[in-house]
PDB file of C-alpha atoms in Angstrom:
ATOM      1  CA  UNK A   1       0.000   0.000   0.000  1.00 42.00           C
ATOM      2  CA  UNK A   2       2.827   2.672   1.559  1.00 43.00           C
ATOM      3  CA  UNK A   3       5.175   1.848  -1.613  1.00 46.00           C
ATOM      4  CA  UNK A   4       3.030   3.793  -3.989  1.00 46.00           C
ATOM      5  CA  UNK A   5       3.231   6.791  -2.419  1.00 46.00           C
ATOM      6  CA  UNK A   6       6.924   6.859  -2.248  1.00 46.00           C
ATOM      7  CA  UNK A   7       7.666   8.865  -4.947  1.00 46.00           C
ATOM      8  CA  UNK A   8      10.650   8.243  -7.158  1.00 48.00           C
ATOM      9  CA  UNK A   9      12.526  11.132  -6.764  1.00 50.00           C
ATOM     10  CA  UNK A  10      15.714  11.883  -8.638  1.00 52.00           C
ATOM     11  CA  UNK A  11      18.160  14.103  -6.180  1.00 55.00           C
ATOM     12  CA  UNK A  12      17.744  17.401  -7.682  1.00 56.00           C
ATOM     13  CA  UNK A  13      13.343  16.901  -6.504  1.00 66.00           C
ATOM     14  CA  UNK A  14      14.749  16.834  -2.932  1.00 66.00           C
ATOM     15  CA  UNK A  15      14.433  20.160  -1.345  1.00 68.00           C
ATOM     16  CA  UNK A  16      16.978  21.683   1.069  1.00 70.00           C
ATOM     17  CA  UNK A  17      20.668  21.490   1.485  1.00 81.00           C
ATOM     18  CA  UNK A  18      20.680  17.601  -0.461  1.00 86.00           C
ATOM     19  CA  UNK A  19      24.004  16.904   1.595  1.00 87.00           C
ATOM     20  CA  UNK A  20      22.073  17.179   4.840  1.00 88.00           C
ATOM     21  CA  UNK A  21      18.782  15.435   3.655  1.00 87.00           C
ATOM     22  CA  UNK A  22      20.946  12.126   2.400  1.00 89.00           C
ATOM     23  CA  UNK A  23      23.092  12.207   5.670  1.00 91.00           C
ATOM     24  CA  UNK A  24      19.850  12.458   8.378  1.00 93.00           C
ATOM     25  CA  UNK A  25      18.196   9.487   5.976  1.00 93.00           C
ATOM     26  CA  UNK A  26      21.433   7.568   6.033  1.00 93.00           C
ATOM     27  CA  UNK A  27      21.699   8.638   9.686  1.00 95.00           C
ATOM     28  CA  UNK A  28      18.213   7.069  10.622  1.00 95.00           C
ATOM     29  CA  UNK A  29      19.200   3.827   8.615  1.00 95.00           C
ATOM     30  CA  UNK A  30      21.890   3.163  10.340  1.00 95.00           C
ATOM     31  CA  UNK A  31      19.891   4.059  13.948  1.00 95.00           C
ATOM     32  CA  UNK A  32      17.117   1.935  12.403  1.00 95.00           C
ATOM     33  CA  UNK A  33      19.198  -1.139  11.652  1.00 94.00           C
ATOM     34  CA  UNK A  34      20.958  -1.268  14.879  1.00 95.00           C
ATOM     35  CA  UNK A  35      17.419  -1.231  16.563  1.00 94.00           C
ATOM     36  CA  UNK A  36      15.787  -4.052  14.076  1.00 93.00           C
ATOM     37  CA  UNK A  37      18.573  -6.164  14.860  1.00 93.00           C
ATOM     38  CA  UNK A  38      18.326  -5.464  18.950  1.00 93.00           C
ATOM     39  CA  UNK A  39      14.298  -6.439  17.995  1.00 93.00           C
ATOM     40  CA  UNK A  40      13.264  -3.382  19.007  1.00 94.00           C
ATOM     41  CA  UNK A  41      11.897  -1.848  16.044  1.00 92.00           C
ATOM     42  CA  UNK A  42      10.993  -3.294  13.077  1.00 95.00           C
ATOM     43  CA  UNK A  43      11.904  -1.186   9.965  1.00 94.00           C
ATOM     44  CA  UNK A  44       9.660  -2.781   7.327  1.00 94.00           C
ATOM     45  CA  UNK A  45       7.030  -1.042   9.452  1.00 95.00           C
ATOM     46  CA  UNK A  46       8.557   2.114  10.667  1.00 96.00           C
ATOM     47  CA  UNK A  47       9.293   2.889   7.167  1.00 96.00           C
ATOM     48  CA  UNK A  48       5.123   2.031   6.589  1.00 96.00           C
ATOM     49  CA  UNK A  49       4.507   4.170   8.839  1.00 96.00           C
ATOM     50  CA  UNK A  50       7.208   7.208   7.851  1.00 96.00           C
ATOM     51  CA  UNK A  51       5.984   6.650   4.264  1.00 96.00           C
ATOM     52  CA  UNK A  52       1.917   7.592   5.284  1.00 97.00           C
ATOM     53  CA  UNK A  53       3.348  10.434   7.533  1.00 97.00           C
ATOM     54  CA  UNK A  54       5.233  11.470   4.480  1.00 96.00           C
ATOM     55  CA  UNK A  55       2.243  11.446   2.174  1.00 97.00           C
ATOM     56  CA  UNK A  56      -0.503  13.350   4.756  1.00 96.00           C
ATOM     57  CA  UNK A  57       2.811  16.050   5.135  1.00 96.00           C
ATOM     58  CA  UNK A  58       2.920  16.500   1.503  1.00 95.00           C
ATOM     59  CA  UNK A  59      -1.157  17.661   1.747  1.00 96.00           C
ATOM     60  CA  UNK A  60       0.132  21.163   3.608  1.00 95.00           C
ATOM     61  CA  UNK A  61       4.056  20.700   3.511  1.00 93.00           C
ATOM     62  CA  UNK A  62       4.912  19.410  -0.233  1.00 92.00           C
ATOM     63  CA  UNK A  63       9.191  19.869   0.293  1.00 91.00           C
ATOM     64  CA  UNK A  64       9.080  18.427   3.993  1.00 92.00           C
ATOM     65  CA  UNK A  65       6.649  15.579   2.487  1.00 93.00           C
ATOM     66  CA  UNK A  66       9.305  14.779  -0.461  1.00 92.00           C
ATOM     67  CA  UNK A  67      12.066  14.405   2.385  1.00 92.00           C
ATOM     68  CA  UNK A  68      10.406  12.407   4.248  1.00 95.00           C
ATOM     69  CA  UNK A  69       8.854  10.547   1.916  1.00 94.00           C
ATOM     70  CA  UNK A  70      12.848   9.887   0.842  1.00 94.00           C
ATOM     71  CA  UNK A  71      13.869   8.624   3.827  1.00 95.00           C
ATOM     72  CA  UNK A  72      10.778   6.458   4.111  1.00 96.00           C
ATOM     73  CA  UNK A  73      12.087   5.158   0.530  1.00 95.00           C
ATOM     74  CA  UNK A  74      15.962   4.690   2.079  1.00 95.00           C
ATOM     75  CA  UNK A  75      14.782   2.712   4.817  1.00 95.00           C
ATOM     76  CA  UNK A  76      12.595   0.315   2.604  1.00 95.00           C
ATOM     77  CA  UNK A  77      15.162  -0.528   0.895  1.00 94.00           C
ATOM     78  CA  UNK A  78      17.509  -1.401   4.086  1.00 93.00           C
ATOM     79  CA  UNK A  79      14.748  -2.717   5.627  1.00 92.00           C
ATOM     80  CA  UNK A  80      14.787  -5.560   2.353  1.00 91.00           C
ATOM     81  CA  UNK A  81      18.460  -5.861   2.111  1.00 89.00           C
ATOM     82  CA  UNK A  82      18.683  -6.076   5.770  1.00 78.00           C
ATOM     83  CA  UNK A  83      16.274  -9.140   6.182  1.00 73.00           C
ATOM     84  CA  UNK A  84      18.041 -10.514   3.265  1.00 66.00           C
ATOM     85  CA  UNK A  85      21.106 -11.103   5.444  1.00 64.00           C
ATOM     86  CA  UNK A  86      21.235 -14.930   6.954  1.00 61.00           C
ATOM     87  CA  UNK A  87      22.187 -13.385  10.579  1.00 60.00           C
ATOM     88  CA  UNK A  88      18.862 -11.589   9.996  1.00 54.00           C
ATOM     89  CA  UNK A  89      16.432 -11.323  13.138  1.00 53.00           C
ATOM     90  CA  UNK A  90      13.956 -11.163   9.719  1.00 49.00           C
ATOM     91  CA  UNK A  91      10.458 -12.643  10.740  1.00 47.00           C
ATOM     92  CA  UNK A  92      11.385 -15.170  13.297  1.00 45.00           C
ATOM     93  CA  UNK A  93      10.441 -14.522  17.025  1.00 42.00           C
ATOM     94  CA  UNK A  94       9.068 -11.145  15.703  1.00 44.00           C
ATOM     95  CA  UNK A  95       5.700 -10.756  17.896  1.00 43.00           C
ATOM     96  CA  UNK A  96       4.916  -7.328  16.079  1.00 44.00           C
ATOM     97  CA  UNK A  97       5.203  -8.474  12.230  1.00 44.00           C
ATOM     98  CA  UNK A  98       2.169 -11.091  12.973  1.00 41.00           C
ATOM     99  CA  UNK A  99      -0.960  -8.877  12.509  1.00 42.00           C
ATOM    100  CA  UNK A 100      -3.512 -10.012  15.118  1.00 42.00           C
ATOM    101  CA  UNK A 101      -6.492  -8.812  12.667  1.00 44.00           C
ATOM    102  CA  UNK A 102      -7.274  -7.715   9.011  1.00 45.00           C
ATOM    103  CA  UNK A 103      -6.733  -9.819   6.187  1.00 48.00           C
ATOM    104  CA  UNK A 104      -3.378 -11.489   7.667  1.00 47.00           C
ATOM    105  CA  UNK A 105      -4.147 -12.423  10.886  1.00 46.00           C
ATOM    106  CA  UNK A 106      -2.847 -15.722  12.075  1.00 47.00           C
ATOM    107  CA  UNK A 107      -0.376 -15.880   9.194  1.00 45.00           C
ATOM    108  CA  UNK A 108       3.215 -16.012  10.202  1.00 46.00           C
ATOM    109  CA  UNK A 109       4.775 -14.245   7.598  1.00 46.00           C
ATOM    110  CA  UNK A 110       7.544 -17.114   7.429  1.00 45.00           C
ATOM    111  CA  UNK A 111       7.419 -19.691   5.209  1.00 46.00           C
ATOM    112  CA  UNK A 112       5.765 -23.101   6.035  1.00 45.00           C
ATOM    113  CA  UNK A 113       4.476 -21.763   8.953  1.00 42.00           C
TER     114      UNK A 113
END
């Protein structure tokens, strides 16, 4: 749902100083990382979640929108290349990826299970 409203931005959309918006989105993947891996966070839905925020910002705030719809996009991607990784936490033992209603409740989000 969240990944259509990440726009695909080339660098010269993103509004401010561009140094500064890549290193606070790099910044927050690397913060973001360190806490999926600790299982404190889970990034898959943070950046969800930074991806809606992004989109209602854009309604009365279109350059703070873009930039945070950005970092939404940055942490996506981590988010996939991190659970990639075999040391992964991924889905396993991950109470908060297992939706307790809606259309995937009960499913496990790992396979055979």
């Amino acid at each position: 749902m969240t990944e259509s409203i990440i726009p695909q931005s080339r660098d010269t959309d993103i509004p401010g100083n561009i140094t500064t918006v890549h290193a606070m989105g790099h910044f927050a993947v690397l913060l973001l990382t360190v806490l999926n891996r600790q299982k404190a966070v889970n990034m898959r839905e943070f950046a969800d979640h930074l991806a809606v925020f992004a989109f209602v910002t854009d309604e009365s705030d279109p350059p703070s929108g873009l930039i945070l719809a950005y970092w939404a996009g940055l942490i996506k991607e981590a988010a996939a290349q991190d659970c990639d990784r075999p040391d992964s936490p991924s889905d396993a033992g991950r109470g908060s990826r297992t939706p307790t209603h809606g259309p995937d409740a009960g499913s496990s989000g790992t396979a055979g299970g």
